[in-house]
Amino acid sequence: ARSRTVGELLAPTSPFDKKCGRENWTVAFAPDGSYFAWSQGHRIVKLVPWSQCLNNFLLHGTKNAANSISTRLPRQNSDSGQKNKPCEHIIDCGDIVWSLAFGSSVPEKQSRCVNIEWHRFKFGQDQLLLATGLNNGRIKIWDVYTGKLLLNLMDHTEVVRDLTFAPDGSLILVSASRDKTLRVWDLKDDGNMMKVLRGHQNWVYGCAFSPDSSVLCSVGASKAVFLWDMDKYSMIRKLEGHHNDVVACEFSPDGALLATASYDTRVCVWDPHIGVILTEFGHLFPPPTPIFAGGANDRWVRSVSFSHDGLHIASLADDKMVRFWRIDEDYPVQVAPLNNGLCCTFSTDGSVLAAGQDGSVYFWATPRQVSSLQHLCRMAIRRVMPTSQVKNLPIPSKVVEFLCYQI
């Protein structure tokens, strides 16, 4: 089945604009669904209120030039005092933007820093931040409501390829870089760098927190997939199974599964608690042998995203297709065309998939399916129990296999 197009945000074009430098490497939705952000290329990040963006699609059709939205969306008025009123912002980051991440604050979540007596920034309950990872190794932190620069984090020596905030509201930020390291930052401590995670021998392409913020996955060149304990800042295990660079990763909403995308033409779905591959989604048929999967082909998988229902995964590959998969089926349930796609992510409510390409963004309706009561129970259990504990439950073996996503 072909996925239904919801809308598109097209980057403004000028006679002097070249394709090079216009790559949209990253798109992101705010945790509360209030904002959508994407990199337009040439240092520019666009922030738009998501609800008004959707209304604009409904009113004016799917096609929409990004620069024309500004005529319909209210801009921030510094004198209004309405900090939380959604407003559009255009941010010039000063260098090519490779990564974006939204972070929201929970005031009662204590900072891990030693000196908590004085801070430059006090983050309230309504705080919403946008982190941007740049080509020069810097990470800039912006106030989403005002569009103002808050922090400029400088420690990486190469491109900051990915960013991820801990989902627990602690404002712990992890950055992945081509300098072969991951760095952990505490934004509640004015952006203090807490730890450097070393272990990758080559570029680090991506990182993702588990839903409970206890585990971090990092992926990179040379087939690397690492899991880290974020309480002890130590490596838990290395997952082995890919045959080429691994470029993207994401945990399922219950934390029981981990999806990784690789240039070996596959998306692998793992049980991260025991380090085994449960299923594979292939993008080249017949699948290439390991020696050929390790080279160049026209099926490199660029991005992967888990839907909030825990049943669907989206992947984006070099064969000019976006695919929607069910975790229990071997073939895509929906597809959509996209040339030169580089990144994709589901909206906060899971109803829309956003994919970036050459400064523009395209949106598709995601497969709709009512989750079974069994699956909802499985997700509830797996949010609090790792695989090892599930296998020790005094229940029938078939139920254990279902809870462990093995059937």
Coordinates of C-alpha atoms in Angstrom, one line a residue:
A1 CA 0.0 0.0 0.0
R2 CA 1.1 3.5 -0.7
S3 CA 1.2 5.9 2.3
R4 CA -0.9 9.0 2.1
T5 CA 0.9 12.3 1.8
V6 CA 0.0 14.8 4.6
G7 CA 2.1 17.8 3.5
E8 CA 5.5 19.2 2.7
L9 CA 7.6 22.1 3.8
L10 CA 9.7 23.3 0.8
A11 CA 12.8 25.3 1.4
P12 CA 12.9 28.7 -0.3
T13 CA 15.0 28.6 -3.5
S14 CA 17.2 31.3 -4.9
P15 CA 19.2 31.5 -8.1
F16 CA 22.5 31.3 -6.2
D17 CA 21.4 28.3 -4.1
K18 CA 23.4 25.1 -4.8
K19 CA 22.4 21.6 -3.9
C20 CA 25.6 21.1 -2.0
G21 CA 25.1 22.5 1.5
R22 CA 21.3 22.2 1.4
E23 CA 21.2 18.7 2.8
N24 CA 18.6 18.3 5.6
W25 CA 20.4 16.0 8.0
T26 CA 18.0 16.2 10.8
V27 CA 14.3 16.7 11.7
A28 CA 12.8 16.7 15.2
F29 CA 9.5 17.0 17.1
A30 CA 9.2 18.5 20.6
P31 CA 8.4 16.0 23.3
D32 CA 5.0 17.6 23.9
G33 CA 4.3 17.9 20.2
S34 CA 4.2 21.7 20.2
Y35 CA 7.0 22.3 17.8
F36 CA 8.7 20.9 14.7
A37 CA 12.3 21.8 13.7
W38 CA 14.4 20.9 10.7
S39 CA 17.7 22.0 9.2
Q40 CA 17.2 23.9 5.9
G41 CA 20.9 23.8 5.1
H42 CA 23.2 26.8 4.9
R43 CA 23.3 27.1 8.7
I44 CA 19.5 27.7 9.1
V45 CA 17.2 25.9 11.4
K46 CA 13.4 26.5 11.1
L47 CA 11.2 26.2 14.1
V48 CA 7.4 26.1 13.5
P49 CA 4.4 25.3 15.8
W50 CA 3.3 21.9 14.8
S51 CA -0.5 22.3 15.3
Q52 CA -0.5 25.4 13.1
C53 CA 1.6 23.6 10.6
L54 CA -1.0 20.8 10.3
N55 CA -3.8 23.4 10.1
N56 CA -1.9 25.0 7.3
F57 CA -1.7 21.7 5.4
L58 CA -5.5 21.3 5.8
L59 CA -6.3 24.8 4.7
H60 CA -3.9 25.2 1.8
G61 CA -3.3 21.7 0.6
T62 CA -0.2 19.5 1.0
K63 CA 2.2 21.7 -0.9
N64 CA 3.6 24.5 1.2
A65 CA 6.7 26.7 0.8
A66 CA 8.5 27.0 4.1
N67 CA 9.1 30.7 3.7
S68 CA 5.4 31.4 3.1
I69 CA 4.3 30.0 6.5
S70 CA 5.7 33.1 8.1
T71 CA 2.9 35.1 6.6
R72 CA 0.4 33.0 8.5
L73 CA 2.1 32.2 11.8
P74 CA 2.5 34.8 14.5
R75 CA 6.0 35.7 15.4
Q76 CA 7.4 36.2 18.9
N77 CA 6.5 39.6 20.4
S78 CA 9.1 40.3 23.1
D79 CA 6.7 42.8 24.8
S80 CA 3.7 40.4 25.0
G81 CA 5.1 38.4 27.8
Q82 CA 3.3 35.3 26.4
K83 CA 6.3 33.1 26.6
N84 CA 4.5 29.8 25.9
K85 CA 2.5 31.1 22.9
P86 CA 3.8 29.0 19.9
C87 CA 5.7 31.2 17.6
E88 CA 7.8 30.6 14.5
H89 CA 11.6 31.2 14.6
I90 CA 14.3 31.1 12.0
I91 CA 17.7 30.4 13.7
D92 CA 21.1 31.0 12.1
C93 CA 23.5 28.6 13.9
G94 CA 26.6 30.0 12.3
D95 CA 27.7 26.7 10.7
I96 CA 26.2 23.6 8.9
V97 CA 23.7 21.9 11.2
W98 CA 24.0 18.1 11.5
S99 CA 21.8 17.3 14.4
L100 CA 18.8 18.6 16.4
A101 CA 17.2 17.5 19.7
F102 CA 14.5 18.9 21.8
G103 CA 14.7 18.8 25.6
S104 CA 12.1 19.7 28.3
S105 CA 12.8 20.3 31.9
V106 CA 11.3 18.7 35.1
P107 CA 12.3 21.0 37.9
E108 CA 12.2 18.4 40.7
K109 CA 14.7 16.2 38.7
Q110 CA 17.9 17.1 40.5
S111 CA 21.1 17.9 38.7
R112 CA 24.0 15.5 39.1
C113 CA 26.4 18.3 39.5
V114 CA 28.3 18.9 42.8
N115 CA 28.0 22.6 43.1
I116 CA 24.3 23.5 42.9
E117 CA 24.3 26.8 44.8
W118 CA 24.7 29.1 41.8
H119 CA 23.6 28.7 38.2
R120 CA 23.4 31.1 35.4
F121 CA 20.1 29.5 34.2
K122 CA 17.1 28.4 36.2
F123 CA 14.9 26.0 34.2
G124 CA 11.2 26.0 35.0
Q125 CA 8.5 23.5 34.4
D126 CA 7.6 25.1 31.0
Q127 CA 11.1 25.2 29.7
L128 CA 11.7 23.8 26.2
L129 CA 15.2 23.8 24.7
L130 CA 16.6 23.0 21.2
A131 CA 20.1 21.7 20.9
T132 CA 21.9 22.0 17.5
G133 CA 25.0 20.1 16.7
L134 CA 27.3 21.8 14.2
N135 CA 30.0 21.1 11.6
N136 CA 32.7 22.9 13.7
G137 CA 32.1 20.6 16.7
R138 CA 30.1 23.1 18.7
I139 CA 26.7 22.5 20.3
K140 CA 24.4 25.5 20.6
I141 CA 21.4 25.4 23.0
W142 CA 18.4 27.7 22.2
D143 CA 15.3 28.7 24.0
V144 CA 12.5 27.5 21.8
Y145 CA 9.9 30.1 22.9
T146 CA 12.2 33.1 22.3
G147 CA 14.6 31.8 19.8
K148 CA 17.5 33.1 21.9
L149 CA 20.9 31.4 22.3
L150 CA 21.4 30.2 25.9
L151 CA 24.6 28.1 25.8
N152 CA 27.5 27.4 23.4
L153 CA 29.1 24.0 24.3
M154 CA 32.7 23.6 23.0
D155 CA 34.6 20.4 23.5
H156 CA 34.2 18.2 20.4
T157 CA 36.9 18.5 17.8
E158 CA 34.9 17.2 14.8
V159 CA 31.3 17.3 13.5
V160 CA 28.6 16.7 16.1
R161 CA 26.6 14.0 14.2
D162 CA 23.8 13.3 16.6
L163 CA 22.2 14.6 19.8
T164 CA 19.8 13.0 22.3
F165 CA 18.2 14.3 25.6
A166 CA 17.4 11.9 28.4
P167 CA 13.6 11.4 28.4
D168 CA 13.3 11.9 32.2
G169 CA 13.4 15.7 32.1
S170 CA 16.9 15.9 33.7
L171 CA 18.2 17.9 30.7
I172 CA 21.1 15.5 30.4
L173 CA 22.3 15.7 26.8
V174 CA 24.5 13.2 25.0
S175 CA 26.4 14.2 21.8
A176 CA 27.9 11.8 19.2
S177 CA 30.8 13.1 17.1
R178 CA 33.2 12.2 14.3
D179 CA 35.9 12.7 16.9
K180 CA 35.1 9.1 18.0
T181 CA 33.6 10.1 21.3
L182 CA 30.3 10.6 23.0
R183 CA 30.0 13.4 25.6
V184 CA 27.5 13.8 28.4
W185 CA 26.4 17.3 29.3
D186 CA 24.3 18.6 32.2
L187 CA 22.3 21.6 31.0
K188 CA 20.9 22.2 34.5
D189 CA 24.6 22.8 35.5
D190 CA 24.9 25.5 32.8
G191 CA 26.1 22.9 30.3
N192 CA 28.9 21.3 32.3
M193 CA 30.4 18.3 30.5
M194 CA 30.1 15.4 32.9
K195 CA 31.7 12.5 31.1
V196 CA 33.4 11.4 27.9
L197 CA 32.4 7.9 26.7
R198 CA 35.2 6.3 24.7
G199 CA 35.1 3.0 22.9
H200 CA 34.4 3.7 19.3
Q201 CA 37.4 3.3 17.0
N202 CA 35.8 5.4 14.2
W203 CA 33.1 8.0 13.6
V204 CA 30.1 7.9 15.9
Y205 CA 27.0 8.4 13.8
G206 CA 24.1 8.3 16.2
C207 CA 22.9 7.8 19.8
A208 CA 19.6 7.2 21.6
F209 CA 18.4 6.9 25.2
S210 CA 16.2 4.1 26.4
P211 CA 12.8 5.3 27.6
D212 CA 13.8 5.1 31.3
S213 CA 17.0 7.0 30.6
S214 CA 19.1 4.2 32.1
V215 CA 20.7 2.9 28.9
L216 CA 22.3 4.7 25.9
C217 CA 22.8 3.1 22.5
S218 CA 25.5 4.5 20.2
V219 CA 26.2 3.4 16.7
G220 CA 29.1 4.2 14.3
A221 CA 31.5 3.2 11.6
S222 CA 33.1 -0.3 11.5
K223 CA 29.8 -2.1 12.4
A224 CA 29.7 -0.6 15.9
V225 CA 26.7 -0.9 18.1
F226 CA 27.4 -0.2 21.8
L227 CA 25.2 -0.1 24.9
W228 CA 26.1 2.1 27.8
D229 CA 25.0 2.1 31.5
M230 CA 24.2 5.8 32.1
D231 CA 24.3 5.5 35.9
K232 CA 27.9 4.2 35.9
Y233 CA 28.9 5.6 32.5
S234 CA 30.3 2.2 31.5
M235 CA 29.9 0.0 28.5
I236 CA 27.4 -2.8 29.0
R237 CA 28.0 -4.7 25.8
K238 CA 28.8 -4.5 22.1
L239 CA 26.1 -5.9 19.7
E240 CA 27.5 -7.8 16.8
G241 CA 25.6 -8.6 13.6
H242 CA 25.9 -5.7 11.1
H243 CA 28.2 -5.9 8.1
N244 CA 28.8 -2.2 7.4
D245 CA 28.6 1.2 9.1
V246 CA 25.6 1.6 11.5
V247 CA 24.2 5.1 11.1
A248 CA 21.0 5.3 13.2
C249 CA 19.3 3.7 16.2
E250 CA 16.2 4.0 18.3
F251 CA 14.6 2.2 21.2
S252 CA 11.0 1.0 21.2
P253 CA 8.6 2.9 23.5
D254 CA 8.7 0.2 26.1
G255 CA 12.5 -0.2 25.9
A256 CA 12.3 -3.9 25.1
L257 CA 13.5 -3.5 21.5
L258 CA 16.3 -1.6 19.7
A259 CA 16.2 -0.8 16.0
T260 CA 19.5 -0.1 14.1
A261 CA 19.9 1.1 10.5
S262 CA 23.0 0.2 8.5
Y263 CA 24.7 0.6 5.2
D264 CA 24.6 -3.2 4.9
T265 CA 21.0 -2.7 3.5
R266 CA 19.3 -3.9 6.7
V267 CA 17.4 -2.7 9.7
C268 CA 18.0 -5.0 12.7
V269 CA 15.7 -5.3 15.6
W270 CA 17.5 -6.4 18.8
D271 CA 16.7 -7.5 22.2
P272 CA 19.2 -5.1 23.9
H273 CA 18.9 -6.9 27.2
I274 CA 20.5 -10.1 25.9
G275 CA 22.2 -8.8 22.7
V276 CA 20.5 -10.9 20.1
I277 CA 18.8 -10.0 16.8
L278 CA 15.1 -10.8 16.9
T279 CA 14.3 -9.8 13.3
E280 CA 15.8 -8.1 10.2
F281 CA 14.2 -5.9 7.6
G282 CA 16.0 -6.2 4.3
H283 CA 16.1 -3.5 1.6
L284 CA 17.9 -5.5 -1.1
F285 CA 16.7 -8.9 -2.4
P286 CA 18.2 -11.3 -2.4
P287 CA 20.1 -10.0 0.7
P288 CA 23.8 -9.4 0.0
T289 CA 26.5 -11.7 1.4
P290 CA 28.5 -10.1 4.2
I291 CA 31.4 -9.3 1.9
F292 CA 29.2 -7.4 -0.5
A293 CA 27.1 -5.8 2.2
G294 CA 30.3 -4.2 3.5
G295 CA 30.7 -2.2 0.3
A296 CA 28.8 0.4 -1.8
N297 CA 25.4 -0.3 -3.1
D298 CA 22.2 1.6 -3.8
R299 CA 20.3 0.3 -0.8
W300 CA 22.1 2.0 2.1
V301 CA 19.6 2.5 5.0
R302 CA 20.0 6.1 6.2
S303 CA 17.5 6.4 9.1
V304 CA 15.1 4.4 11.3
S305 CA 12.3 5.5 13.7
F306 CA 10.1 3.6 16.1
S307 CA 6.4 4.5 16.2
H308 CA 4.8 5.3 19.6
D309 CA 2.5 2.3 19.2
G310 CA 5.5 -0.1 19.4
L311 CA 4.3 -2.0 16.4
H312 CA 5.6 0.0 13.5
I313 CA 9.1 1.0 12.3
A314 CA 9.9 3.5 9.5
S315 CA 13.1 3.2 7.4
L316 CA 14.6 5.4 4.8
A317 CA 17.0 4.1 2.2
D318 CA 19.0 5.2 -0.9
D319 CA 16.6 3.4 -3.2
K320 CA 14.4 6.4 -3.1
M321 CA 11.8 4.8 -0.8
V322 CA 10.4 5.3 2.6
R323 CA 9.1 2.0 4.1
F324 CA 6.7 1.3 7.0
W325 CA 7.2 -2.1 8.7
R326 CA 5.3 -4.0 11.3
I327 CA 7.6 -5.6 13.8
D328 CA 5.9 -9.0 13.3
E329 CA 5.9 -9.0 9.4
D330 CA 8.8 -9.5 6.9
Y331 CA 7.5 -7.1 4.3
P332 CA 6.6 -3.3 4.3
V333 CA 2.9 -2.6 5.1
Q334 CA 3.2 0.8 3.3
V335 CA 5.7 2.6 1.1
A336 CA 6.3 6.2 -0.1
P337 CA 8.7 7.7 -2.7
L338 CA 11.5 10.1 -1.6
N339 CA 14.6 11.1 -3.5
N340 CA 17.8 11.8 -1.6
G341 CA 16.1 11.2 1.8
L342 CA 18.5 11.5 4.8
C343 CA 16.5 11.4 8.0
C344 CA 13.1 10.5 9.3
T345 CA 11.2 10.6 12.6
F346 CA 7.6 10.0 13.8
S347 CA 5.6 12.8 15.3
T348 CA 5.0 12.7 19.1
D349 CA 1.6 11.1 18.7
G350 CA 2.9 8.7 16.0
S351 CA 0.3 9.8 13.4
V352 CA 2.8 11.4 11.0
L353 CA 6.2 10.6 9.7
A354 CA 8.5 13.4 8.8
A355 CA 11.5 12.9 6.4
G356 CA 14.1 15.4 5.3
Q357 CA 15.7 15.9 1.9
D358 CA 17.7 18.8 0.5
G359 CA 16.4 21.4 2.9
S360 CA 12.8 20.4 2.6
V361 CA 10.6 18.1 4.7
Y362 CA 7.8 15.7 3.6
F363 CA 5.1 14.2 5.8
W364 CA 3.1 11.0 5.4
A365 CA 0.3 9.5 7.4
T366 CA 1.5 6.4 9.3
P367 CA -0.3 3.0 9.2
R368 CA -3.3 3.0 11.5
Q369 CA -4.0 0.0 13.5
V370 CA -5.6 -0.5 16.9
S371 CA -3.2 -2.3 19.2
S372 CA -4.4 -5.5 20.7
L373 CA -4.9 -5.8 24.4
Q374 CA -2.1 -8.4 24.5
H375 CA 0.3 -6.0 22.9
L376 CA -0.7 -3.2 25.3
C377 CA -0.1 -5.5 28.3
R378 CA 3.2 -6.6 26.8
M379 CA 4.3 -2.9 26.5
A380 CA 3.2 -2.2 30.1
I381 CA 5.2 -5.2 31.4
R382 CA 8.3 -4.5 29.4
R383 CA 8.5 -0.9 30.6
V384 CA 9.5 -2.2 34.0
M385 CA 10.9 -5.7 33.4
P386 CA 14.0 -6.7 31.4
T387 CA 14.2 -9.9 29.4
S388 CA 16.0 -11.8 32.1
Q389 CA 13.2 -11.1 34.7
V390 CA 10.5 -12.0 32.2
K391 CA 12.1 -15.4 31.5
N392 CA 11.9 -16.2 35.2
L393 CA 8.2 -15.5 35.5
P394 CA 6.1 -18.6 36.3
I395 CA 4.0 -18.4 33.2
P396 CA 3.6 -20.6 30.0
S397 CA 6.5 -20.6 27.7
K398 CA 4.4 -19.2 24.8
V399 CA 3.5 -16.2 26.9
V400 CA 7.2 -15.7 27.7
E401 CA 8.1 -15.8 24.0
F402 CA 5.4 -13.2 23.3
L403 CA 6.5 -10.9 26.1
C404 CA 10.1 -11.2 24.7
Y405 CA 8.9 -10.3 21.2
Q406 CA 10.0 -13.8 19.9
I407 CA 6.6 -14.5 18.4

